[in-house]
Amino acid sequence: MTVQSAQTEQAMMDDKTAAADVLALAAAPTFAVMALLTAVLGGGQTDMICSPAHASGLGGMVPMYLLMSAFHLAPWLRLTVRRRSRGRGT
């Protein structure tokens, strides 16, 4: 493998990593917006399917979207920690 092909391969891997990072950061806000829209506009048929008879306050689409948003916060937390550590000069 030549140096140029190794650099090209590394650049492609960096592009794939950057795309994955963007997708990871997009998940939490997307689910939060979905929860907000579902709460404001109502869940309709899907809310009835996910929570039969609304027996629990934890049933339905809004809590599901909020939980999914919380579970996808890890990339944001890593980004915050990384930026704070750069700001301190360490």
Tab-separated table of N, CA, C and O in Angstrom, residues 4-51:
chain	number	residue	atom	x	y	z
A	4	GLN	N	0.059	7.439	-0.393
A	4	GLN	CA	-1.104	8.184	-0.872
A	4	GLN	C	-2.391	7.383	-0.687
A	4	GLN	O	-3.403	7.931	-0.259
A	5	SER	N	-2.366	6.094	-0.979
A	5	SER	CA	-3.579	5.293	-0.799
A	5	SER	C	-3.926	5.149	0.679
A	5	SER	O	-5.097	5.104	1.047
A	6	ALA	N	-2.911	5.082	1.535
A	6	ALA	CA	-3.164	5.021	2.974
A	6	ALA	C	-3.802	6.319	3.454
A	6	ALA	O	-4.713	6.306	4.286
A	7	GLN	N	-3.335	7.458	2.928
A	7	GLN	CA	-3.924	8.746	3.309
A	7	GLN	C	-5.357	8.866	2.803
A	7	GLN	O	-6.229	9.389	3.491
A	8	THR	N	-5.599	8.372	1.587
A	8	THR	CA	-6.952	8.395	1.033
A	8	THR	C	-7.888	7.529	1.871
A	8	THR	O	-9.011	7.921	2.178
A	9	GLU	N	-7.401	6.346	2.256
A	9	GLU	CA	-8.206	5.460	3.085
A	9	GLU	C	-8.499	6.092	4.436
A	9	GLU	O	-9.623	6.014	4.944
A	10	GLN	N	-7.516	6.757	5.023
A	10	GLN	CA	-7.714	7.430	6.304
A	10	GLN	C	-8.733	8.564	6.168
A	10	GLN	O	-9.583	8.754	7.032
A	11	ALA	N	-8.662	9.307	5.065
A	11	ALA	CA	-9.619	10.398	4.834
A	11	ALA	C	-11.037	9.854	4.705
A	11	ALA	O	-11.992	10.442	5.224
A	12	MET	N	-11.185	8.711	4.034
A	12	MET	CA	-12.509	8.095	3.904
A	12	MET	C	-13.029	7.640	5.262
A	12	MET	O	-14.214	7.796	5.567
A	13	MET	N	-12.157	7.077	6.087
A	13	MET	CA	-12.560	6.657	7.421
A	13	MET	C	-12.952	7.869	8.267
A	13	MET	O	-13.914	7.809	9.021
A	14	ASP	N	-12.211	8.974	8.128
A	14	ASP	CA	-12.546	10.194	8.861
A	14	ASP	C	-13.913	10.721	8.436
A	14	ASP	O	-14.699	11.185	9.269
A	15	ASP	N	-14.222	10.648	7.135
A	15	ASP	CA	-15.529	11.086	6.642
A	15	ASP	C	-16.637	10.217	7.217
A	15	ASP	O	-17.690	10.714	7.610
A	16	LYS	N	-16.414	8.910	7.269
A	16	LYS	CA	-17.427	8.004	7.819
A	16	LYS	C	-17.621	8.261	9.307
A	16	LYS	O	-18.748	8.251	9.801
A	17	THR	N	-16.537	8.501	10.019
A	17	THR	CA	-16.625	8.791	11.445
A	17	THR	C	-17.370	10.105	11.671
A	17	THR	O	-18.205	10.197	12.569
A	18	ALA	N	-17.080	11.106	10.849
A	18	ALA	CA	-17.759	12.393	10.980
A	18	ALA	C	-19.256	12.235	10.723
A	18	ALA	O	-20.079	12.809	11.441
A	19	ALA	N	-19.624	11.444	9.724
A	19	ALA	CA	-21.040	11.217	9.434
A	19	ALA	C	-21.721	10.493	10.595
A	19	ALA	O	-22.846	10.832	10.976
A	20	ALA	N	-21.043	9.523	11.170
A	20	ALA	CA	-21.601	8.797	12.311
A	20	ALA	C	-21.761	9.720	13.513
A	20	ALA	O	-22.751	9.629	14.247
A	21	ASP	N	-20.796	10.607	13.716
A	21	ASP	CA	-20.890	11.558	14.826
A	21	ASP	C	-22.084	12.489	14.653
A	21	ASP	O	-22.799	12.786	15.611
A	22	VAL	N	-22.297	12.964	13.440
A	22	VAL	CA	-23.431	13.855	13.175
A	22	VAL	C	-24.740	13.126	13.425
A	22	VAL	O	-25.659	13.667	14.058
A	23	LEU	N	-24.840	11.878	12.957
A	23	LEU	CA	-26.058	11.105	13.183
A	23	LEU	C	-26.290	10.850	14.666
A	23	LEU	O	-27.424	10.919	15.143
A	24	ALA	N	-25.224	10.567	15.397
A	24	ALA	CA	-25.354	10.328	16.832
A	24	ALA	C	-25.837	11.584	17.554
A	24	ALA	O	-26.656	11.510	18.470
A	25	LEU	N	-25.335	12.745	17.138
A	25	LEU	CA	-25.755	13.999	17.762
A	25	LEU	C	-27.177	14.385	17.354
A	25	LEU	O	-27.866	15.085	18.097
A	26	ALA	N	-27.625	13.914	16.224
A	26	ALA	CA	-28.964	14.272	15.748
A	26	ALA	C	-30.070	13.487	16.448
A	26	ALA	O	-31.219	13.927	16.479
A	27	ALA	N	-29.764	12.346	17.022
A	27	ALA	CA	-30.799	11.462	17.572
A	27	ALA	C	-31.548	12.100	18.743
A	27	ALA	O	-32.785	12.137	18.742
A	28	ALA	N	-30.849	12.575	19.752
A	28	ALA	CA	-31.510	13.101	20.955
A	28	ALA	C	-32.425	14.287	20.656
A	28	ALA	O	-33.586	14.285	21.081
A	29	PRO	N	-31.960	15.303	19.918
A	29	PRO	CA	-32.877	16.410	19.630
A	29	PRO	C	-34.059	15.992	18.763
A	29	PRO	O	-35.169	16.511	18.928
A	30	THR	N	-33.841	15.043	17.863
A	30	THR	CA	-34.936	14.576	17.015
A	30	THR	C	-36.025	13.934	17.857
A	30	THR	O	-37.218	14.223	17.684
A	31	PHE	N	-35.636	13.064	18.786
A	31	PHE	CA	-36.631	12.419	19.646
A	31	PHE	C	-37.298	13.425	20.575
A	31	PHE	O	-38.493	13.309	20.868
A	32	ALA	N	-36.563	14.427	21.033
A	32	ALA	CA	-37.157	15.452	21.892
A	32	ALA	C	-38.209	16.253	21.118
A	32	ALA	O	-39.292	16.542	21.646
A	33	VAL	N	-37.917	16.592	19.885
A	33	VAL	CA	-38.883	17.316	19.054
A	33	VAL	C	-40.095	16.438	18.775
A	33	VAL	O	-41.240	16.912	18.808
A	34	MET	N	-39.861	15.155	18.518
A	34	MET	CA	-40.979	14.242	18.281
A	34	MET	C	-41.873	14.153	19.514
A	34	MET	O	-43.109	14.111	19.403
A	35	ALA	N	-41.275	14.132	20.709
A	35	ALA	CA	-42.059	14.100	21.942
A	35	ALA	C	-42.882	15.372	22.081
A	35	ALA	O	-44.072	15.325	22.431
A	36	LEU	N	-42.261	16.506	21.802
A	36	LEU	CA	-42.965	17.783	21.902
A	36	LEU	C	-44.124	17.848	20.917
A	36	LEU	O	-45.240	18.232	21.275
A	37	LEU	N	-43.864	17.475	19.674
A	37	LEU	CA	-44.924	17.508	18.670
A	37	LEU	C	-46.060	16.548	19.010
A	37	LEU	O	-47.237	16.864	18.820
A	38	THR	N	-45.709	15.374	19.507
A	38	THR	CA	-46.739	14.400	19.871
A	38	THR	C	-47.570	14.911	21.039
A	38	THR	O	-48.791	14.736	21.069
A	39	ALA	N	-46.913	15.563	22.001
A	39	ALA	CA	-47.640	16.102	23.150
A	39	ALA	C	-48.567	17.244	22.731
A	39	ALA	O	-49.702	17.333	23.197
A	40	VAL	N	-48.096	18.096	21.830
A	40	VAL	CA	-48.875	19.257	21.411
A	40	VAL	C	-49.990	18.861	20.440
A	40	VAL	O	-51.134	19.286	20.592
A	41	LEU	N	-49.643	18.042	19.456
A	41	LEU	CA	-50.606	17.696	18.410
A	41	LEU	C	-51.438	16.461	18.733
A	41	LEU	O	-52.418	16.190	18.051
A	42	GLY	N	-51.023	15.714	19.730
A	42	GLY	CA	-51.739	14.496	20.077
A	42	GLY	C	-51.197	13.307	19.311
A	42	GLY	O	-50.726	13.436	18.192
A	43	GLY	N	-51.250	12.156	19.936
A	43	GLY	CA	-50.676	10.961	19.339
A	43	GLY	C	-51.578	10.280	18.336
A	43	GLY	O	-51.124	9.549	17.484
A	44	GLY	N	-52.877	10.489	18.429
A	44	GLY	CA	-53.793	9.874	17.489
A	44	GLY	C	-53.819	8.361	17.638
A	44	GLY	O	-53.809	7.822	18.745
A	45	GLN	N	-53.888	7.675	16.506
A	45	GLN	CA	-53.991	6.216	16.496
A	45	GLN	C	-52.783	5.550	17.144
A	45	GLN	O	-52.923	4.570	17.862
A	46	THR	N	-51.590	6.064	16.915
A	46	THR	CA	-50.394	5.413	17.471
A	46	THR	C	-50.374	5.484	18.983
A	46	THR	O	-49.892	4.569	19.639
A	47	ASP	N	-50.902	6.546	19.558
A	47	ASP	CA	-50.945	6.648	21.014
A	47	ASP	C	-51.889	5.604	21.593
A	47	ASP	O	-51.626	5.031	22.642
A	48	MET	N	-52.976	5.337	20.909
A	48	MET	CA	-53.910	4.319	21.380
A	48	MET	C	-53.296	2.927	21.294
A	48	MET	O	-53.531	2.084	22.150
A	49	ILE	N	-52.512	2.685	20.273
A	49	ILE	CA	-51.877	1.375	20.111
A	49	ILE	C	-50.829	1.151	21.199
A	49	ILE	O	-50.739	0.079	21.779
A	50	CYS	N	-50.046	2.176	21.484
A	50	CYS	CA	-48.945	2.029	22.437
A	50	CYS	C	-49.415	2.022	23.882
A	50	CYS	O	-48.712	1.567	24.758
A	51	SER	N	-50.567	2.558	24.164
A	51	SER	CA	-51.040	2.629	25.534
A	51	SER	C	-52.512	2.253	25.606
A	51	SER	O	-53.372	3.124	25.665
